[in-house]
Amino acid sequence: MSAVRQALAHAGKPDELLVARPTVQEAPLSAEVGVPPRANGRSDRQWLDYQHDVTLADVEIARQEGYEHIEHLKRYTTCGMAVDQGKTSNLNALLTVAEMSSKSATEVGTTTFRPPFTPVTLGAVAGRQTGARYAPQRLLPAHAEHEALGAQWWEAGGWMRPACYPKKGETVQQAAQREASAVRSGVGLFDASPLGKIEVTGPDAAKFLDRFYVNSIAKLEEGRVRYGLMLNENGVIIDDGTVARLGRDHFLVTTTSGGAARIAAWLEEWRQCEWPDLEVFVTPVTTQWATYAIAGPRARQLLARFRTDIAFDWRSMPHMSLRQGRFAGATARLYRVSFSGELGYEINVPARYGATLWTELVKTGADFGVTPYGLEAVLLLRLEKGYLHVGADTDGTTTPADVGWGEIAAKKKADFIGKRSLARPDNQRANRLQLVGLASSDAHLLVPGAHLRLPGTAEGSDGWVTSAAHSPALGRMVALAMLRGGRERLGQTIFAHDLERKGEATVVSPAFLDPEGKRLHA
Amino acid sequence: MPEPIATLVEKSSLPAGGRVISDTLRFSILPLRTVLRLQLGVRSQKSVAALRIAGRSLPVAMNSWMGDDPVFMRIAPDTWLLESALHEAADLVQAVRSGCGRRSFAVTDVSDAFVTIAVEGALATALLARGCGLDLSPGAFGNAACARTRLAQLPVVLRRVTSERFECLVDRSAAQWLYEWMEDAAEGL
C-alpha cells in the first residue's frame, strides 16, 4: 500500500471527518485586530508572507508604483497567493497597508478568500476515494476462474491480473519458472484480455494507420498481421503492438495493455485535430473481447479439441495471420502471433463467453498438461526471446534505431509521426544508448537497474540493465540492457554495478533463444 | 479422442437481482443488452435528421436520446450509441447498414464491452451526485438527456430514463467496482 493510500485509509470515512472538521470563527474584521509585524528597522528584512517571500519593502514599492488597493497589491506582490492562500500573511499585509495609508483595517478591506483559507480535511479532499474505493479496479471476464486456480494477483494498469498460479509451497519466482518451462515444452494458457484492441475502419484507414507506424501498414494483405512501433513527434517510441487487416478498409490494432486508452485517444486526437480530411473511424473494443494466448509446441492439439470452422494448420494459417469464424459456437477472431517465441495463437471471443472458454481450455487440455501462466512467466518468455517490453526496456528517449529498428524506419518512404525527428543529429549519434543482451557468470549481478560501465570509464554510467531473469530454458541469467553504442560492442566485456556489487558481463545479441524463429514458425 | 467442445455458454460473475437500499433508492445490473456504436462522417452528420434506422429517427441534439427499443443516444458530435434489450446485434447492425446506405459511417458491436446499471428512486440523483460532476437536476439534465461523463472516476454514459430512473453504461471490466461503489455511496442517504 502506498503512503498516500495508507494516509487516506487512516483518514477514515469522509462523513466521520466532517463531524470532526474544525470550525472557523468568521468574525467581522475590526480595527483592533492587531498591529503590523515590525521585528527590526529594515523593511527588506521584515517578512509579511513567509511562503512567497514578500517583505515590507515589497509593499512599499507596490504603493510607490500606485498599487494601493489591497487586491492590486496582492497581485503585484503575490502576497497571500501561496498555498496557504494568505492564512499566514493576509492580515500582515492589510494592517501594513492600513498603517501606510492612515486608514483603518476595515477601510482597507480584505481580498477574496479562496480554499483552503478555511481548513479542509484530507478526508474531505479524498471524498469516497478511500480503501477499496481509492481507484477503480478492473476485472477479467474469467476473474473467478483464475481465483479458483489459485492466481496470485498483480494490479497492472488498473487491471487485476494473475502474476502466476503458485502450487503449494512455490514462490512467485518458482511458479513463473515452472509455467515458462511448460510453455516451452507443452502448452500454456495466458489471459491476455486487457490487451488493447482498436478497430480502425473507413476508406482512408490504411493511409491513416500508415502515418502512425515506423513500418509500412498500407501494403498489409488481408488476413495478415504485422508488428509495429508507434512514435511521438520527437521520434520516441510510445507503444508497440500489431495491426491486422480484416478487410480492405478494416483494421484491428492491438496495443500494450497499459497503453490501450492512451493510444485510442492518440489516434482519435490525430484523426479529429490534424487529419479531419481523412474518412476514417476509430473504435476501442478492448473489453468487447476475451483474449487467451495458447502458446507452446502443443498449441494446435488444444485448439483441435474445439469445434471451429477456422483452419489453423500451419499451411492455412502462417505465423502473423488472423482468421475470423466460429469457435465452439461463438464468433471468434483467431490470431497466430507469439510473444513467447513458441508456436502461438490468441483466441478472441465476445467477453460474455470468456469465463466458460477459459474453463474449457483448462479442462480440455488437462490430459496433456495445459498450464495456465501469468504475467511473470510472460515477461520471462519474452525476455528469453529478446522481445521488447515498451516502458521497461525503453524510456522517454528511446528511438527505433536504439532498439535495432533504424533500417526499417529509414527505409520507409511514406511519412509517419516522428520521422522528421529521427534525422536530428542527436538521434543519429553513434554512441546513443542501444538495446543489447548481457551474459554473466555471476547469477546475482544482472538485476534491473544495475548500471553499466565500459572498460576505461572511471565514473558516470554508460547504461543500465532494463530487464533480467533466470532463464529456465537456458539455465542461466539473461538480461537486456541499454548500453552506450551497444550494438558495436557485441562480444566485449563491460562492468555492471549494483549497489556494492561489481562484476563483468559480456555484451551479446538480445535474442537469447531460437534467434532463427524456428519454434514460432513450427 | 473426445467430442470437440461445440458450445460455449454465456457467464457473468456480476451481481444479479440488484440491491434495494430503501423505498427511495435501488440499483441493479441489467441483463446484457445489445449495444452498437455508430459513427458518422462529417458530411453524414449534417444530414442526420433525414436518417432512419429501423424506421426510427436519430436524436439530433447533442447529449440527448430517443426511442424505446432500440434507444438512440447521441454522445458525441459523430457518435451515437444504440441500446436494445430486444434486438440481436447482427439484426441491428444490418438495420444500421440499410439505413445508412452510401453514407460515410462505421458501426461496431460493443455489446460485450458494456454493462448497464439502473439506478432508481427519489434518491437516485443524490446517489449519482456523490460521484458525478454533472448537474443532474431536472432543469439541466432532463428526461431526454444522456451524456458521456465520469462517475466514481470511471468513464460512463449516463441516461435519464424518467425523473427517478437513470441507466448507466459502464465498461464491463469495471461494473463490479462501480456496483460496490454505489453500495458504499448509498450509506447515509
mmCIF file of C-alpha atoms in Angstrom, chain B:
data_model
loop_
_atom_site.group_PDB
_atom_site.id
_atom_site.type_symbol
_atom_site.label_atom_id
_atom_site.label_comp_id
_atom_site.label_asym_id
_atom_site.label_seq_id
_atom_site.Cartn_x
_atom_site.Cartn_y
_atom_site.Cartn_z
ATOM 1 C CA MET B 1 -10.466 -38.665 -28.827
ATOM 2 C CA PRO B 2 -13.288 -36.864 -27.007
ATOM 3 C CA GLU B 3 -16.004 -34.991 -28.826
ATOM 4 C CA PRO B 4 -14.883 -31.439 -29.600
ATOM 5 C CA ILE B 5 -16.284 -28.684 -27.437
ATOM 6 C CA ALA B 6 -19.111 -27.307 -29.533
ATOM 7 C CA THR B 7 -20.797 -24.648 -27.440
ATOM 8 C CA LEU B 8 -19.658 -22.037 -25.003
ATOM 9 C CA VAL B 9 -22.215 -20.651 -22.597
ATOM 10 C CA GLU B 10 -22.614 -17.071 -21.504
ATOM 11 C CA LYS B 11 -21.404 -16.407 -17.994
ATOM 12 C CA SER B 12 -21.276 -13.332 -15.838
ATOM 13 C CA SER B 13 -19.971 -13.074 -12.315
ATOM 14 C CA LEU B 14 -21.733 -9.753 -11.782
ATOM 15 C CA PRO B 15 -24.321 -9.425 -9.002
ATOM 16 C CA ALA B 16 -27.814 -10.254 -10.251
ATOM 17 C CA GLY B 17 -31.119 -9.096 -8.870
ATOM 18 C CA GLY B 18 -29.906 -5.731 -7.728
ATOM 19 C CA ARG B 19 -29.895 -4.050 -4.382
ATOM 20 C CA VAL B 20 -32.786 -2.336 -2.663
ATOM 21 C CA ILE B 21 -31.394 0.262 -0.310
ATOM 22 C CA SER B 22 -34.727 1.781 0.697
ATOM 23 C CA ASP B 23 -38.098 2.809 -0.705
ATOM 24 C CA THR B 24 -36.314 5.718 -2.288
ATOM 25 C CA LEU B 25 -33.226 4.049 -3.745
ATOM 26 C CA ARG B 26 -32.445 0.826 -5.562
ATOM 27 C CA PHE B 27 -29.964 -0.157 -8.207
ATOM 28 C CA SER B 28 -29.398 -3.257 -10.282
ATOM 29 C CA ILE B 29 -27.215 -4.658 -13.023
ATOM 30 C CA LEU B 30 -29.407 -5.349 -16.031
ATOM 31 C CA PRO B 31 -29.103 -8.455 -18.231
ATOM 32 C CA LEU B 32 -26.644 -7.998 -21.088
ATOM 33 C CA ARG B 33 -28.065 -5.840 -23.862
ATOM 34 C CA THR B 34 -27.167 -5.220 -27.460
ATOM 35 C CA VAL B 35 -25.082 -2.070 -27.744
ATOM 36 C CA LEU B 36 -23.821 -0.701 -31.037
ATOM 37 C CA ARG B 37 -21.568 2.251 -31.596
ATOM 38 C CA LEU B 38 -22.470 4.219 -34.699
ATOM 39 C CA GLN B 39 -20.125 6.860 -36.070
ATOM 40 C CA LEU B 40 -20.987 9.154 -38.946
ATOM 41 C CA GLY B 41 -18.582 11.038 -41.181
ATOM 42 C CA VAL B 42 -18.629 14.825 -41.233
ATOM 43 C CA ARG B 43 -20.944 15.109 -44.241
ATOM 44 C CA SER B 44 -23.259 12.389 -42.948
ATOM 45 C CA GLN B 45 -23.629 14.202 -39.631
ATOM 46 C CA LYS B 46 -25.174 17.153 -41.421
ATOM 47 C CA SER B 47 -27.994 15.037 -42.809
ATOM 48 C CA VAL B 48 -28.646 13.042 -39.671
ATOM 49 C CA ALA B 49 -32.172 14.450 -39.352
ATOM 50 C CA ALA B 50 -33.089 12.594 -42.528
ATOM 51 C CA LEU B 51 -31.515 9.313 -41.418
ATOM 52 C CA ARG B 52 -33.822 6.453 -40.437
ATOM 53 C CA ILE B 53 -32.676 3.244 -38.818
ATOM 54 C CA ALA B 54 -35.264 0.508 -38.484
ATOM 55 C CA GLY B 55 -37.773 3.220 -39.352
ATOM 56 C CA ARG B 56 -36.711 5.397 -36.414
ATOM 57 C CA SER B 57 -35.095 8.836 -36.314
ATOM 58 C CA LEU B 58 -31.824 9.535 -34.558
ATOM 59 C CA PRO B 59 -31.554 12.332 -31.991
ATOM 60 C CA VAL B 60 -30.008 15.437 -33.499
ATOM 61 C CA ALA B 61 -29.332 17.394 -30.312
ATOM 62 C CA MET B 62 -26.073 16.586 -28.547
ATOM 63 C CA ASN B 63 -26.386 14.607 -25.318
ATOM 64 C CA SER B 64 -29.955 13.588 -25.987
ATOM 65 C CA TRP B 65 -31.676 10.257 -26.519
ATOM 66 C CA MET B 66 -34.860 8.998 -28.092
ATOM 67 C CA GLY B 67 -36.668 5.745 -28.826
ATOM 68 C CA ASP B 68 -37.813 2.930 -26.563
ATOM 69 C CA ASP B 69 -36.144 -0.088 -28.118
ATOM 70 C CA PRO B 70 -33.673 0.454 -29.606
ATOM 71 C CA VAL B 71 -32.694 3.562 -27.704
ATOM 72 C CA PHE B 72 -30.549 6.008 -29.697
ATOM 73 C CA MET B 73 -28.147 8.230 -27.729
ATOM 74 C CA ARG B 74 -26.048 10.973 -29.249
ATOM 75 C CA ILE B 75 -22.956 11.031 -27.060
ATOM 76 C CA ALA B 76 -20.523 12.952 -29.286
ATOM 77 C CA PRO B 77 -20.767 15.055 -32.451
ATOM 78 C CA ASP B 78 -20.036 11.998 -34.591
ATOM 79 C CA THR B 79 -21.118 9.181 -32.276
ATOM 80 C CA TRP B 80 -24.403 7.537 -31.345
ATOM 81 C CA LEU B 81 -24.970 4.505 -29.124
ATOM 82 C CA LEU B 82 -27.824 2.146 -29.910
ATOM 83 C CA GLU B 83 -29.035 0.064 -26.987
ATOM 84 C CA SER B 84 -31.574 -2.704 -27.195
ATOM 85 C CA ALA B 85 -32.955 -5.433 -24.966
ATOM 86 C CA LEU B 86 -34.981 -6.954 -27.798
ATOM 87 C CA HIS B 87 -32.807 -6.950 -30.913
ATOM 88 C CA GLU B 88 -29.850 -9.188 -31.698
ATOM 89 C CA ALA B 89 -26.685 -7.296 -32.550
ATOM 90 C CA ALA B 90 -26.472 -8.784 -36.042
ATOM 91 C CA ASP B 91 -30.025 -7.668 -36.868
ATOM 92 C CA LEU B 92 -29.416 -4.197 -35.585
ATOM 93 C CA VAL B 93 -26.118 -3.924 -37.469
ATOM 94 C CA GLN B 94 -27.959 -4.876 -40.632
ATOM 95 C CA ALA B 95 -30.623 -2.246 -39.933
ATOM 96 C CA VAL B 96 -27.907 0.385 -39.487
ATOM 97 C CA ARG B 97 -26.231 -0.623 -42.738
ATOM 98 C CA SER B 98 -29.525 -0.452 -44.608
ATOM 99 C CA GLY B 99 -30.409 2.886 -43.068
ATOM 100 C CA CYS B 100 -27.021 4.486 -43.670
ATOM 101 C CA GLY B 101 -26.780 3.258 -47.262
ATOM 102 C CA ARG B 102 -23.998 5.136 -49.038
ATOM 103 C CA ARG B 103 -23.302 7.494 -46.169
ATOM 104 C CA SER B 104 -19.878 7.520 -44.561
ATOM 105 C CA PHE B 105 -20.306 5.545 -41.336
ATOM 106 C CA ALA B 106 -18.944 2.839 -39.065
ATOM 107 C CA VAL B 107 -20.985 0.527 -36.888
ATOM 108 C CA THR B 108 -19.393 -1.687 -34.253
ATOM 109 C CA ASP B 109 -20.934 -4.239 -31.933
ATOM 110 C CA VAL B 110 -19.791 -3.348 -28.412
ATOM 111 C CA SER B 111 -22.478 -5.285 -26.528
ATOM 112 C CA ASP B 112 -19.934 -7.250 -24.521
ATOM 113 C CA ALA B 113 -17.911 -4.190 -23.616
ATOM 114 C CA PHE B 114 -20.699 -2.588 -21.589
ATOM 115 C CA VAL B 115 -22.849 -3.382 -18.605
ATOM 116 C CA THR B 116 -25.952 -1.344 -17.805
ATOM 117 C CA ILE B 117 -26.670 -0.426 -14.201
ATOM 118 C CA ALA B 118 -30.095 1.035 -13.440
ATOM 119 C CA VAL B 119 -30.427 3.465 -10.528
ATOM 120 C CA GLU B 120 -33.962 4.226 -9.406
ATOM 121 C CA GLY B 121 -35.850 6.124 -6.760
ATOM 122 C CA ALA B 122 -36.238 9.585 -5.336
ATOM 123 C CA LEU B 123 -32.621 9.475 -4.117
ATOM 124 C CA ALA B 124 -31.143 8.297 -7.433
ATOM 125 C CA THR B 125 -29.893 11.770 -8.260
ATOM 126 C CA ALA B 126 -28.369 12.185 -4.812
ATOM 127 C CA LEU B 127 -26.529 8.874 -5.156
ATOM 128 C CA LEU B 128 -25.100 9.719 -8.574
ATOM 129 C CA ALA B 129 -24.171 13.218 -7.444
ATOM 130 C CA ARG B 130 -21.740 11.642 -4.961
ATOM 131 C CA GLY B 131 -19.526 10.602 -7.838
ATOM 132 C CA CYS B 132 -20.528 12.626 -10.869
ATOM 133 C CA GLY B 133 -19.709 16.241 -11.657
ATOM 134 C CA LEU B 134 -22.747 16.860 -13.841
ATOM 135 C CA ASP B 135 -25.647 18.954 -12.663
ATOM 136 C CA LEU B 136 -28.305 16.231 -12.608
ATOM 137 C CA SER B 137 -31.195 18.478 -11.604
ATOM 138 C CA PRO B 138 -34.195 18.040 -13.945
ATOM 139 C CA GLY B 139 -33.721 21.505 -15.423
ATOM 140 C CA ALA B 140 -30.160 20.779 -16.501
ATOM 141 C CA PHE B 141 -30.377 17.028 -17.139
ATOM 142 C CA GLY B 142 -33.950 16.251 -18.059
ATOM 143 C CA ASN B 143 -35.726 13.107 -19.190
ATOM 144 C CA ALA B 144 -34.314 13.305 -22.718
ATOM 145 C CA ALA B 145 -30.731 13.781 -21.533
ATOM 146 C CA CYS B 146 -27.762 11.490 -21.785
ATOM 147 C CA ALA B 147 -24.058 12.202 -21.510
ATOM 148 C CA ARG B 148 -20.679 10.613 -21.632
ATOM 149 C CA THR B 149 -19.274 11.620 -18.282
ATOM 150 C CA ARG B 150 -17.398 10.344 -15.249
ATOM 151 C CA LEU B 151 -18.963 8.547 -12.335
ATOM 152 C CA ALA B 152 -16.787 7.421 -9.441
ATOM 153 C CA GLN B 153 -13.691 8.172 -11.558
ATOM 154 C CA LEU B 154 -14.951 5.900 -14.343
ATOM 155 C CA PRO B 155 -15.981 6.893 -17.853
ATOM 156 C CA VAL B 156 -19.685 6.107 -18.222
ATOM 157 C CA VAL B 157 -22.642 7.000 -20.394
ATOM 158 C CA LEU B 158 -25.431 8.230 -18.178
ATOM 159 C CA ARG B 159 -29.027 8.411 -19.389
ATOM 160 C CA ARG B 160 -32.030 9.811 -17.553
ATOM 161 C CA VAL B 161 -34.900 7.487 -18.371
ATOM 162 C CA THR B 162 -37.513 9.116 -16.120
ATOM 163 C CA SER B 163 -37.348 11.701 -13.364
ATOM 164 C CA GLU B 164 -36.405 8.968 -10.899
ATOM 165 C CA ARG B 165 -34.614 6.415 -13.087
ATOM 166 C CA PHE B 166 -31.147 6.584 -14.611
ATOM 167 C CA GLU B 167 -29.314 3.990 -16.630
ATOM 168 C CA CYS B 168 -25.569 3.953 -16.600
ATOM 169 C CA LEU B 169 -23.475 2.181 -19.233
ATOM 170 C CA VAL B 170 -20.108 1.280 -17.783
ATOM 171 C CA ASP B 171 -17.206 -0.762 -19.100
ATOM 172 C CA ARG B 172 -17.762 -4.421 -18.333
ATOM 173 C CA SER B 173 -14.442 -4.765 -16.531
ATOM 174 C CA ALA B 174 -15.332 -2.022 -14.037
ATOM 175 C CA ALA B 175 -19.011 -2.867 -13.466
ATOM 176 C CA GLN B 176 -18.393 -4.827 -10.268
ATOM 177 C CA TRP B 177 -16.334 -1.996 -8.837
ATOM 178 C CA LEU B 178 -18.961 0.612 -9.722
ATOM 179 C CA TYR B 179 -21.715 -1.505 -8.209
ATOM 180 C CA GLU B 180 -19.761 -1.746 -4.960
ATOM 181 C CA TRP B 181 -19.070 1.982 -5.098
ATOM 182 C CA MET B 182 -22.826 2.556 -5.294
ATOM 183 C CA GLU B 183 -23.381 0.371 -2.240
ATOM 184 C CA ASP B 184 -20.832 2.441 -0.375
ATOM 185 C CA ALA B 185 -22.110 5.769 -1.673
ATOM 186 C CA ALA B 186 -25.674 4.866 -0.648
ATOM 187 C CA GLU B 187 -24.649 4.877 3.012
ATOM 188 C CA GLY B 188 -26.118 7.828 4.815
ATOM 189 C CA LEU B 189 -28.508 8.836 2.046
#
